[in-house]
Tab-separated table of C-alpha atoms and ligand atoms in Angstrom:
chain	number	residue	atom	x	y	z
A	26	MET	CA	171.560	164.753	87.752
A	27	ASN	CA	169.548	163.911	90.839
A	28	THR	CA	167.292	160.840	90.943
A	29	ILE	CA	164.136	162.887	90.377
A	30	LYS	CA	165.465	164.529	87.237
A	31	SER	CA	166.967	161.365	85.841
A	32	TYR	CA	163.780	159.349	86.448
A	33	ILE	CA	161.773	161.990	84.588
A	34	GLU	CA	164.312	162.095	81.759
A	35	THR	CA	164.093	158.309	81.336
A	36	HIS	CA	160.311	158.075	81.521
A	37	LYS	CA	159.052	161.385	80.157
A	38	ASN	CA	157.828	160.041	76.820
A	39	ARG	CA	155.736	157.425	78.570
A	40	PHE	CA	154.428	160.083	81.008
A	41	ILE	CA	153.268	162.126	78.027
A	42	ASP	CA	151.766	159.118	76.220
A	43	GLU	CA	149.799	158.087	79.286
A	44	LEU	CA	148.357	161.577	79.681
A	45	ILE	CA	147.410	161.617	76.013
A	46	GLU	CA	145.491	158.349	76.459
A	47	LEU	CA	143.653	159.811	79.455
A	48	LEU	CA	142.741	162.936	77.489
A	49	LYS	CA	141.104	160.878	74.763
A	50	ILE	CA	138.196	159.989	77.045
A	51	PRO	CA	135.504	162.697	76.934
A	52	SER	CA	134.716	162.814	80.664
A	53	ILE	CA	132.284	165.727	80.424
A	54	SER	CA	130.416	165.788	83.721
A	55	ALA	CA	127.874	168.413	82.645
A	56	ASP	CA	126.456	166.357	79.766
A	57	PRO	CA	124.540	163.140	80.540
A	58	ALA	CA	125.429	161.822	77.071
A	59	TYR	CA	128.967	161.211	78.403
A	60	THR	CA	128.040	159.371	81.594
A	61	GLN	CA	129.818	156.163	80.590
A	62	ASP	CA	132.963	158.061	79.599
A	63	VAL	CA	133.109	159.765	82.980
A	64	ILE	CA	132.763	156.400	84.709
A	65	ASP	CA	135.382	154.827	82.415
A	66	THR	CA	137.806	157.602	83.324
A	67	SER	CA	137.482	156.803	87.023
A	68	ALA	CA	138.529	153.212	86.245
A	69	VAL	CA	141.608	154.432	84.353
A	70	ILE	CA	142.593	156.621	87.310
A	71	LYS	CA	142.168	153.686	89.667
A	72	THR	CA	144.517	151.502	87.612
A	73	SER	CA	147.052	154.316	87.328
A	74	LEU	CA	147.149	154.790	91.105
A	75	GLU	CA	147.633	151.066	91.636
A	76	LYS	CA	150.505	151.035	89.157
A	77	ALA	CA	151.994	154.134	90.799
A	78	GLY	CA	152.449	152.243	94.048
A	79	CYS	CA	149.374	152.834	96.211
A	80	ASP	CA	148.720	149.982	98.680
A	81	HIS	CA	145.025	150.279	98.343
A	82	VAL	CA	142.816	151.902	95.693
A	83	GLU	CA	139.046	151.843	95.491
A	84	ILE	CA	136.235	153.331	93.494
A	85	CYS	CA	133.886	154.948	95.991
A	86	GLU	CA	130.337	155.118	94.746
A	87	THR	CA	128.348	158.278	95.499
A	88	PRO	CA	124.897	159.553	94.498
A	89	GLY	CA	126.695	160.970	91.441
A	90	TYR	CA	130.013	160.158	89.798
A	91	PRO	CA	132.485	157.929	91.628
A	92	ILE	CA	135.425	159.189	93.639
A	93	VAL	CA	138.725	157.388	93.246
A	94	TYR	CA	140.407	156.948	96.606
A	95	GLY	CA	143.870	155.512	97.127
A	96	HIS	CA	146.545	155.522	99.783
A	97	LYS	CA	149.936	154.371	100.810
A	98	HIS	CA	150.614	154.212	104.509
A	99	ILE	CA	154.192	154.100	105.695
A	100	SER	CA	154.071	154.960	109.385
A	101	ASP	CA	151.757	156.473	111.982
A	102	ASP	CA	154.650	158.705	112.977
A	103	LEU	CA	154.844	160.399	109.601
A	104	PRO	CA	152.594	163.145	108.242
A	105	THR	CA	149.873	162.400	105.687
A	106	ILE	CA	149.386	164.408	102.507
A	107	LEU	CA	145.935	164.284	100.907
A	108	VAL	CA	146.071	164.933	97.165
A	109	TYR	CA	142.872	166.170	95.532
A	110	GLY	CA	142.164	166.532	91.822
A	111	HIS	CA	139.362	166.069	89.308
A	112	TYR	CA	139.065	163.796	86.299
A	113	ASP	CA	135.976	165.454	84.793
A	114	VAL	CA	136.253	168.193	82.185
A	115	GLN	CA	134.204	171.080	80.822
A	116	PRO	CA	132.137	170.650	77.659
A	117	PRO	CA	134.340	171.458	74.648
A	118	ASP	CA	131.964	173.703	72.714
A	119	PRO	CA	132.087	175.801	70.606
A	120	LEU	CA	133.593	172.902	68.651
A	121	GLU	CA	134.166	174.873	65.448
A	122	LEU	CA	136.758	177.023	67.199
A	123	TRP	CA	139.066	174.091	67.986
A	124	GLU	CA	142.013	173.714	65.652
A	125	SER	CA	142.135	169.992	66.458
A	126	GLY	CA	139.628	167.665	68.086
A	127	PRO	CA	139.147	168.360	71.808
A	128	PHE	CA	139.510	164.633	72.529
A	129	GLU	CA	142.207	163.955	69.917
A	130	PRO	CA	145.221	165.268	71.813
A	131	ILE	CA	148.097	166.634	69.751
A	132	ILE	CA	151.380	168.294	70.667
A	133	LYS	CA	152.106	171.709	69.181
A	134	LYS	CA	154.957	174.137	69.742
A	135	THR	CA	154.086	177.777	70.458
A	136	LYS	CA	155.854	180.941	71.561
A	137	THR	CA	154.718	180.446	75.161
A	138	HIS	CA	155.479	176.729	75.014
A	139	PRO	CA	158.587	176.286	72.837
A	140	GLU	CA	158.969	172.749	74.162
A	141	GLY	CA	155.469	171.915	73.028
A	142	ALA	CA	152.065	171.778	74.641
A	143	ILE	CA	149.392	169.090	74.632
A	144	TYR	CA	146.137	170.378	73.131
A	145	ALA	CA	142.953	168.764	74.431
A	146	ARG	CA	140.003	169.487	76.709
A	147	GLY	CA	141.212	168.811	80.256
A	148	ALA	CA	144.920	168.998	79.337
A	149	CYS	CA	145.451	171.635	82.023
A	150	ASP	CA	142.112	171.596	83.896
A	151	ASP	CA	142.586	169.192	85.483
A	152	LYS	CA	143.611	165.859	83.976
A	153	GLY	CA	147.141	167.019	83.176
A	154	GLN	CA	147.702	168.640	86.550
A	155	MET	CA	146.073	165.776	88.449
A	156	TYR	CA	148.126	163.200	86.556
A	157	MET	CA	151.370	164.974	87.548
A	158	HIS	CA	150.571	163.763	91.063
A	159	VAL	CA	150.074	160.188	89.911
A	160	LYS	CA	153.423	160.262	88.100
A	161	ALA	CA	155.157	161.963	91.034
A	162	MET	CA	153.830	159.126	93.199
A	163	GLU	CA	155.217	156.552	90.756
A	164	LEU	CA	158.557	158.357	90.771
A	165	MET	CA	158.753	158.435	94.564
A	166	THR	CA	157.817	154.782	95.033
A	167	GLU	CA	160.030	153.502	92.193
A	168	THR	CA	163.048	155.449	93.449
A	169	ASN	CA	162.329	154.695	97.105
A	170	GLN	CA	161.876	158.249	98.218
A	171	LEU	CA	158.278	158.534	99.337
A	172	PRO	CA	158.918	160.275	102.677
A	173	CYS	CA	155.431	160.216	104.238
A	174	ASN	CA	151.928	158.791	104.009
A	175	VAL	CA	149.785	159.784	101.090
A	176	LYS	CA	146.083	159.670	100.228
A	177	PHE	CA	144.506	160.432	96.864
A	178	MET	CA	140.966	161.619	96.319
A	179	ILE	CA	140.131	162.245	92.670
A	180	GLU	CA	136.581	163.274	91.853
A	181	GLY	CA	134.445	163.493	88.715
A	182	GLU	CA	132.082	166.371	89.439
A	183	GLU	CA	134.283	169.410	90.054
A	184	GLU	CA	133.090	171.185	86.938
A	185	VAL	CA	129.474	170.843	88.049
A	186	GLY	CA	129.804	171.835	91.693
A	187	SER	CA	131.289	168.809	93.557
A	188	GLU	CA	127.990	167.874	95.191
A	189	SER	CA	128.887	164.209	95.587
A	190	LEU	CA	132.309	165.060	96.939
A	191	ALA	CA	130.731	167.175	99.683
A	192	TRP	CA	128.517	164.188	100.500
A	193	PHE	CA	131.591	161.912	100.562
A	194	VAL	CA	133.763	164.203	102.692
A	195	GLU	CA	131.048	164.660	105.311
A	196	ARG	CA	130.788	160.872	105.678
A	197	ASN	CA	134.481	159.982	105.598
A	198	GLN	CA	136.321	162.337	107.894
A	199	GLU	CA	138.456	159.630	109.430
A	200	LYS	CA	139.364	157.987	106.159
A	201	LEU	CA	140.418	161.376	104.789
A	202	ALA	CA	142.293	162.567	107.891
A	203	ASN	CA	145.456	164.387	106.833
A	204	ASP	CA	148.032	166.993	107.757
A	205	VAL	CA	147.799	169.004	104.579
A	206	ILE	CA	145.795	168.946	101.348
A	207	LEU	CA	147.702	169.369	98.116
A	208	ILE	CA	145.990	170.461	94.900
A	209	SER	CA	147.256	171.297	91.421
A	210	ASP	CA	144.215	172.848	89.759
A	211	THR	CA	145.235	176.498	89.512
A	212	GLY	CA	147.878	178.457	87.624
A	213	MET	CA	151.154	180.269	88.092
A	214	ILE	CA	152.475	183.603	86.811
A	215	SER	CA	154.812	182.304	84.108
A	216	ASN	CA	157.255	179.535	83.344
A	217	THR	CA	160.061	181.609	84.840
A	218	GLN	CA	158.093	183.008	87.786
A	219	PRO	CA	156.245	180.414	89.857
A	220	SER	CA	153.501	181.500	92.215
A	221	ILE	CA	151.448	179.823	94.907
A	222	THR	CA	147.737	180.498	94.921
A	223	THR	CA	146.752	181.863	98.323
A	224	GLY	CA	143.136	182.656	97.607
A	225	LEU	CA	140.197	181.488	95.525
A	226	ARG	CA	136.961	183.312	94.938
A	227	GLY	CA	133.603	181.955	95.963
A	228	LEU	CA	130.747	181.570	93.550
A	229	SER	CA	127.008	181.914	93.251
A	230	TYR	CA	125.576	180.721	89.962
A	231	VAL	CA	121.955	181.429	89.050
A	232	GLU	CA	119.663	181.119	86.080
A	233	VAL	CA	116.919	183.662	85.432
A	234	GLU	CA	113.778	183.468	83.350
A	235	VAL	CA	111.657	186.440	82.321
A	236	THR	CA	108.170	185.708	80.997
A	237	GLY	CA	106.016	188.233	79.162
A	238	PRO	CA	103.005	187.289	77.020
A	239	ASN	CA	101.771	183.709	77.093
A	240	ARG	CA	103.030	183.005	73.553
A	241	ASP	CA	105.449	184.354	70.969
A	242	LEU	CA	103.895	187.344	69.205
A	243	HIS	CA	104.150	189.071	65.835
A	244	SER	CA	106.518	191.962	66.520
A	245	GLY	CA	104.555	194.239	64.201
A	246	LEU	CA	101.118	193.527	65.541
A	247	TYR	CA	102.124	193.637	69.190
A	248	GLY	CA	105.471	195.467	69.162
A	249	GLY	CA	105.466	198.565	71.357
A	250	ALA	CA	102.341	197.550	73.242
A	251	VAL	CA	103.567	194.700	75.470
A	252	ALA	CA	106.702	194.137	77.494
A	253	ASN	CA	109.336	192.326	75.412
A	254	PRO	CA	111.013	189.867	77.839
A	255	ILE	CA	114.356	190.099	76.023
A	256	ASN	CA	114.376	193.914	76.152
A	257	ILE	CA	113.362	193.796	79.802
A	258	LEU	CA	115.985	191.189	80.703
A	259	ALA	CA	118.703	193.233	78.986
A	260	LYS	CA	117.616	196.331	80.915
A	261	MET	CA	117.483	194.490	84.231
A	262	ILE	CA	120.939	193.034	83.710
A	263	ALA	CA	122.364	196.387	82.654
A	264	SER	CA	120.979	198.020	85.789
A	265	MET	CA	122.960	195.673	87.999
A	266	HIS	CA	126.167	197.703	87.483
A	267	ASP	CA	126.350	201.454	88.078
A	268	GLU	CA	128.531	203.936	86.196
A	269	ASN	CA	131.535	202.937	88.311
A	270	ASN	CA	130.891	199.281	87.614
A	271	HIS	CA	129.866	198.667	91.184
A	272	ILE	CA	127.208	196.010	91.596
A	273	THR	CA	123.870	197.567	92.585
A	274	ILE	CA	122.320	194.663	94.494
A	275	PRO	CA	121.535	196.055	97.976
A	276	GLY	CA	123.753	194.460	100.628
A	277	PHE	CA	126.049	192.824	98.053
A	278	TYR	CA	129.225	194.437	99.439
A	279	ASP	CA	128.264	194.373	103.132
A	280	LYS	CA	130.656	191.576	104.068
A	281	VAL	CA	133.369	192.179	101.492
A	282	GLU	CA	136.730	192.282	103.189
A	283	ASP	CA	138.700	195.433	102.380
A	284	LEU	CA	142.392	194.820	101.994
A	285	SER	CA	144.820	197.121	103.753
A	286	LYS	CA	147.020	199.529	101.790
A	287	GLU	CA	149.984	197.342	102.694
A	288	GLU	CA	148.359	194.205	101.352
A	289	ARG	CA	147.422	195.953	98.133
A	290	ALA	CA	150.958	197.288	97.782
A	291	GLU	CA	152.279	193.755	98.270
A	292	MET	CA	149.924	192.454	95.551
A	293	ALA	CA	151.031	195.153	93.158
A	294	LYS	CA	154.597	193.806	93.283
A	295	ALA	CA	153.734	190.733	91.235
A	296	PRO	CA	155.086	191.095	87.708
A	297	PHE	CA	152.296	192.222	85.380
A	298	SER	CA	152.186	194.030	82.057
A	299	LEU	CA	148.907	195.686	81.136
A	300	GLU	CA	150.085	196.005	77.524
A	301	ALA	CA	150.838	192.286	77.262
A	302	TYR	CA	147.500	191.518	78.924
A	303	LYS	CA	145.584	193.606	76.394
A	304	ASN	CA	147.595	192.253	73.475
A	305	ALA	CA	146.973	188.663	74.479
A	306	LEU	CA	143.218	189.298	74.403
A	307	ASP	CA	143.143	191.682	71.415
A	308	ILE	CA	141.416	194.401	73.411
A	309	ASP	CA	142.224	198.105	73.337
A	310	ALA	CA	141.299	198.736	76.959
A	311	VAL	CA	140.564	196.865	80.162
A	312	TYR	CA	137.235	197.377	81.856
A	313	GLY	CA	136.041	197.049	85.423
A	314	GLU	CA	135.298	198.450	88.823
A	315	ALA	CA	136.554	201.999	89.380
A	316	GLY	CA	139.355	202.354	91.905
A	317	TYR	CA	140.919	198.928	91.421
A	318	THR	CA	143.726	197.555	89.270
A	319	THR	CA	143.240	194.700	86.817
A	320	ASN	CA	144.832	192.195	89.180
A	321	GLU	CA	142.632	193.405	92.018
A	322	ARG	CA	139.504	193.306	89.890
A	323	ASN	CA	140.062	189.679	89.055
A	324	SER	CA	141.030	188.406	92.474
A	325	ILE	CA	140.051	190.428	95.556
A	326	ARG	CA	136.846	192.015	94.207
A	327	PRO	CA	133.470	190.356	93.642
A	328	THR	CA	131.839	190.307	90.211
A	329	LEU	CA	128.565	189.714	88.421
A	330	ASP	CA	128.740	188.364	84.874
A	331	VAL	CA	126.263	187.019	82.377
A	332	ASN	CA	127.591	183.678	81.129
A	333	GLY	CA	124.876	183.060	78.587
A	334	ILE	CA	121.729	184.791	77.384
A	335	TRP	CA	119.074	183.528	75.022
A	336	GLY	CA	115.520	183.792	73.826
A	337	GLY	CA	113.593	184.609	70.660
A	338	TYR	CA	114.806	183.819	67.177
A	339	THR	CA	118.508	183.126	66.684
A	340	GLY	CA	118.423	181.028	63.515
A	341	GLU	CA	119.278	181.966	59.928
A	342	GLY	CA	117.829	185.144	58.483
A	343	ALA	CA	115.192	187.223	60.213
A	344	LYS	CA	111.976	186.376	61.978
A	345	THR	CA	109.791	189.176	63.310
A	346	VAL	CA	108.852	187.962	66.742
A	347	ILE	CA	108.484	189.030	70.343
A	348	ALA	CA	109.418	186.007	72.409
A	349	SER	CA	107.338	184.904	75.327
A	350	LYS	CA	110.435	184.182	77.415
A	351	ALA	CA	114.033	185.277	77.853
A	352	TYR	CA	116.765	183.596	79.877
A	353	ALA	CA	120.225	184.221	81.249
A	354	LYS	CA	122.822	182.363	83.272
A	355	ILE	CA	124.663	184.602	85.696
A	356	SER	CA	127.731	183.983	87.836
A	357	MET	CA	128.775	186.053	90.795
A	358	ARG	CA	132.368	185.579	91.931
A	359	LEU	CA	132.618	186.216	95.633
A	360	VAL	CA	135.417	187.163	97.986
A	361	PRO	CA	136.145	186.090	101.561
A	362	ASN	CA	133.363	186.649	104.093
A	363	GLN	CA	130.622	186.841	101.468
A	364	GLU	CA	128.282	183.898	102.147
A	365	TRP	CA	127.294	182.405	98.850
A	366	LYS	CA	123.802	181.341	99.918
A	367	GLU	CA	123.132	184.795	101.322
A	368	ILE	CA	124.299	186.419	98.083
A	369	THR	CA	122.051	184.101	96.084
A	370	GLU	CA	119.104	185.271	98.217
A	371	LEU	CA	120.067	188.943	97.820
A	372	PHE	CA	120.221	188.458	94.072
A	373	LYS	CA	116.837	186.744	93.978
A	374	THR	CA	115.112	189.437	96.034
A	375	HIS	CA	116.674	192.211	93.987
A	376	PHE	CA	115.878	190.611	90.644
A	377	GLU	CA	112.253	190.168	91.673
A	378	ASN	CA	112.092	193.751	92.967
A	379	ILE	CA	113.385	195.363	89.786
A	380	ALA	CA	111.114	193.400	87.434
A	381	PRO	CA	108.588	195.833	85.929
A	382	LYS	CA	104.877	195.152	85.663
A	383	GLY	CA	104.066	193.208	82.515
A	384	VAL	CA	106.575	190.398	83.129
A	385	THR	CA	107.071	187.716	85.728
A	386	VAL	CA	110.514	186.476	86.726
A	387	LYS	CA	111.915	183.264	88.108
A	388	VAL	CA	115.373	182.841	89.661
A	389	THR	CA	116.776	179.328	89.911
A	390	PRO	CA	119.967	178.938	91.962
A	391	HIS	CA	122.503	176.484	90.551
A	392	HIS	CA	125.590	175.735	92.586
A	393	GLY	CA	127.936	177.864	94.585
A	394	GLY	CA	130.635	177.831	97.176
A	395	GLN	CA	132.715	179.848	99.569
A	396	GLY	CA	135.940	181.625	98.744
A	397	TYR	CA	139.184	180.647	100.389
A	398	VAL	CA	142.289	182.401	101.665
A	399	THR	CA	145.294	180.671	103.095
A	400	PRO	CA	147.948	182.283	105.284
A	401	ILE	CA	151.566	181.990	104.182
A	402	ASP	CA	153.031	181.420	107.643
A	403	ASN	CA	152.492	177.669	107.721
A	404	ILE	CA	154.780	174.752	106.904
A	405	GLY	CA	152.665	173.748	103.906
A	406	TYR	CA	153.311	177.076	102.216
A	407	GLN	CA	156.981	177.010	103.224
A	408	ALA	CA	157.427	173.497	101.859
A	409	ALA	CA	155.816	174.486	98.561
A	410	ASN	CA	157.976	177.572	98.316
A	411	LYS	CA	161.166	175.553	98.973
A	412	ALA	CA	160.127	173.064	96.318
A	413	TYR	CA	159.481	175.760	93.688
A	414	SER	CA	162.674	177.624	94.620
A	415	GLU	CA	164.666	174.490	93.943
A	416	THR	CA	163.101	173.530	90.607
A	417	PHE	CA	162.635	177.023	89.152
A	418	GLY	CA	165.643	178.717	90.727
A	419	VAL	CA	163.492	181.556	92.110
A	420	PRO	CA	161.081	181.682	95.047
A	421	ALA	CA	157.353	181.598	94.388
A	422	ILE	CA	155.155	184.661	94.760
A	423	PRO	CA	151.908	184.355	96.737
A	424	GLN	CA	148.972	185.307	94.567
A	425	ARG	CA	145.208	185.259	94.909
A	426	SER	CA	143.324	183.768	92.011
A	427	GLY	CA	139.969	184.778	90.618
A	428	GLY	CA	138.838	181.209	89.946
A	429	SER	CA	136.885	178.982	92.287
A	430	ILE	CA	137.333	175.518	93.732
A	431	PRO	CA	134.382	175.601	96.106
A	432	ILE	CA	135.231	172.321	97.788
A	433	VAL	CA	138.407	173.783	99.334
A	434	SER	CA	136.533	175.736	102.018
A	435	LEU	CA	134.557	172.598	102.814
A	436	PHE	CA	137.823	170.670	103.277
A	437	GLU	CA	138.851	173.215	105.888
A	438	LYS	CA	135.511	172.967	107.687
A	439	GLU	CA	135.170	169.180	107.634
A	440	LEU	CA	138.770	167.975	107.688
A	441	LYS	CA	140.275	170.908	109.596
A	442	SER	CA	143.256	171.163	107.316
A	443	LYS	CA	144.797	173.779	105.099
A	444	THR	CA	145.058	173.403	101.366
A	445	ILE	CA	148.191	174.229	99.400
A	446	LEU	CA	147.422	175.211	95.815
A	447	MET	CA	150.454	174.301	93.716
A	448	GLY	CA	149.257	175.110	90.231
A	449	PHE	CA	151.396	174.691	87.114
A	450	GLY	CA	149.033	176.022	84.441
A	451	LEU	CA	149.244	179.412	82.742
A	452	ASP	CA	146.364	181.846	82.221
A	453	SER	CA	147.056	181.547	78.505
A	454	ASP	CA	146.432	177.779	78.549
A	455	ALA	CA	142.800	178.463	77.593
A	456	ILE	CA	141.051	176.362	80.228
A	457	HIS	CA	137.285	176.144	79.610
A	458	SER	CA	137.995	177.599	76.123
A	459	PRO	CA	138.612	176.122	72.700
A	460	ASN	CA	142.202	174.902	72.213
A	461	GLU	CA	142.925	174.257	75.879
A	462	HIS	CA	146.501	173.099	76.302
A	463	PHE	CA	149.147	172.289	78.891
A	464	GLY	CA	152.865	172.835	78.403
A	465	ILE	CA	155.113	169.779	78.389
A	466	PHE	CA	157.540	171.921	80.388
A	467	ASN	CA	154.804	172.603	82.956
A	468	TYR	CA	153.754	168.960	83.135
A	469	LEU	CA	157.283	167.710	83.718
A	470	LYS	CA	158.164	170.598	86.081
A	471	GLY	CA	155.129	169.665	88.140
A	472	ILE	CA	156.256	166.058	88.358
A	473	GLU	CA	159.675	167.312	89.436
A	474	THR	CA	158.419	169.813	92.014
A	475	ILE	CA	155.784	167.672	93.758
A	476	PRO	CA	158.226	165.132	95.298
A	477	LEU	CA	160.162	168.045	96.777
A	478	PHE	CA	156.985	169.301	98.430
A	479	TYR	CA	156.629	165.863	100.049
A	480	LYS	CA	160.246	165.963	101.157
A	481	TYR	CA	160.173	169.463	102.659
A	482	PHE	CA	156.745	169.060	104.198
A	483	THR	CA	157.910	165.908	105.977
A	484	GLU	CA	161.122	167.598	107.117
A	485	LEU	CA	159.342	170.695	108.387
A	486	SER	CA	156.744	168.546	110.178
A	487	LYS	CA	159.494	166.944	112.246
A	488	SER	CA	161.099	170.170	113.387
B	27	BES	N1	140.512	174.577	88.109
B	27	BES	C1	139.411	175.459	88.010
B	27	BES	C2	139.501	176.649	88.938
B	27	BES	C3	140.691	177.536	88.793
B	27	BES	C4	141.404	177.648	87.601
B	27	BES	C5	141.095	178.259	89.879
B	27	BES	C6	142.509	178.470	87.507
B	27	BES	C7	142.178	179.102	89.784
B	27	BES	C8	142.897	179.196	88.599
B	27	BES	C9	138.131	174.675	88.303
B	27	BES	O1	138.094	173.472	87.577
B	27	BES	C10	136.956	175.476	87.845
B	27	BES	O2	136.799	175.656	86.672
B	27	BES	N2	136.111	175.929	88.771
B	27	BES	C11	134.897	176.562	88.412
B	27	BES	C12	133.893	176.474	89.511
B	27	BES	C13	133.082	175.221	89.475
B	27	BES	C14	132.069	175.222	90.593
B	27	BES	C15	132.405	175.006	88.164
B	27	BES	C16	135.125	178.005	88.107
B	27	BES	O3	136.011	178.648	88.693
B	27	BES	O4	134.378	178.521	87.269
B	28	MN	MN1	139.837	172.462	87.698
B	29	MN	MN1	137.454	173.981	85.487
């Protein structure tokens, strides 16, 4: 057994226990009730980086949640890897759908994870994946095989738009200077087929409000005679897709990059079973934009989805009422070349234009970000592929993901470096859902693969 494998074998139980402790802290960035827990988590990360062998670790205050920064400098002649991750998590609700407490981590064996998986909010996104890097760092320093300089930047606002990180990056270009950025906050195809994420979608997130009468009304006395904001909102939302499931906002597709036949053919080679996909979700058919496959629909095509809709009476029993207001939260996933601020404006104009007389509408932009694509002809990608090939026994497949990590395009703009997305999660790990989990196999494989990325990246940098 090589030193990496034997170190993991000796210490794996402690690696798992430490992650479990980290997962117990409810670092929910979206909910102000958990402010102290988010801050406490940053302190735990700081200590863990110190113990893992960083020379210097600090908590960097920002207008929002702190960023944990750490580094170990070996030599000016060696490359520097900047590791990014996030210690905040999504809210766990709906709580009643969790089989165990979201912040009471337990290990369960499943078909997909016969070696067990840790169930908790943040297990995969991103505490578990981020902590693989901390443990890989410990492994490399303890076994004397850290081959290059390393910097860590772990933030606490990814799930709410990374505003403070953008602020921090703009002010600390020199401190963050690097040769490549390494992130584990995405997924891979399966535990026998690794993949490297080569694209992320952008995002524009908006909230809409439709107001009708100045107060809630009796639906018998007024029904049929005034615009019902909920009916109107439903109609407006429905009109935003045509019969081919194209989005009807004028100008929405103007900048969408069309992939060549060859690129689409290349994408179609990734292993995928539509039957297994449907079975896993208990659906009898997939649904989406005409002319595109499922994998294309969820990666290279833009979308518009309602994430939440409310208004009127939703309590027990029935109440006959026409609400004064109706609301929805809407996300648009964007693809390369679509400017998220421009799309937000197009949405706003369109939504205002299609509102009928009898209601007023308000569109409030939330956060957003640009998509990202990375070429595969660079040493970062090659190093990652060599690392995966060695630990999984098969080369990785490049794959674009439908998710978003908006800060990645900002890294490229501000720090002028490419990001390598080495994700170890599976789509079935239920991130952002009840019963989120992360395979023990995946966790340990990540810790095993990361040091090899360091090794090959350093080697390829020299040649
Ligand atoms: N780690 C995810 C993004 C992700 C997951 C990308 C899996 C690819 C594969 C990240 O934490 C996330 O949830 N991002 C948000 C955007 C953010 C601005 C809230 C998303 O994609 O919804
Ligand atoms: Mn994440
Ligand atoms: Mn997330």
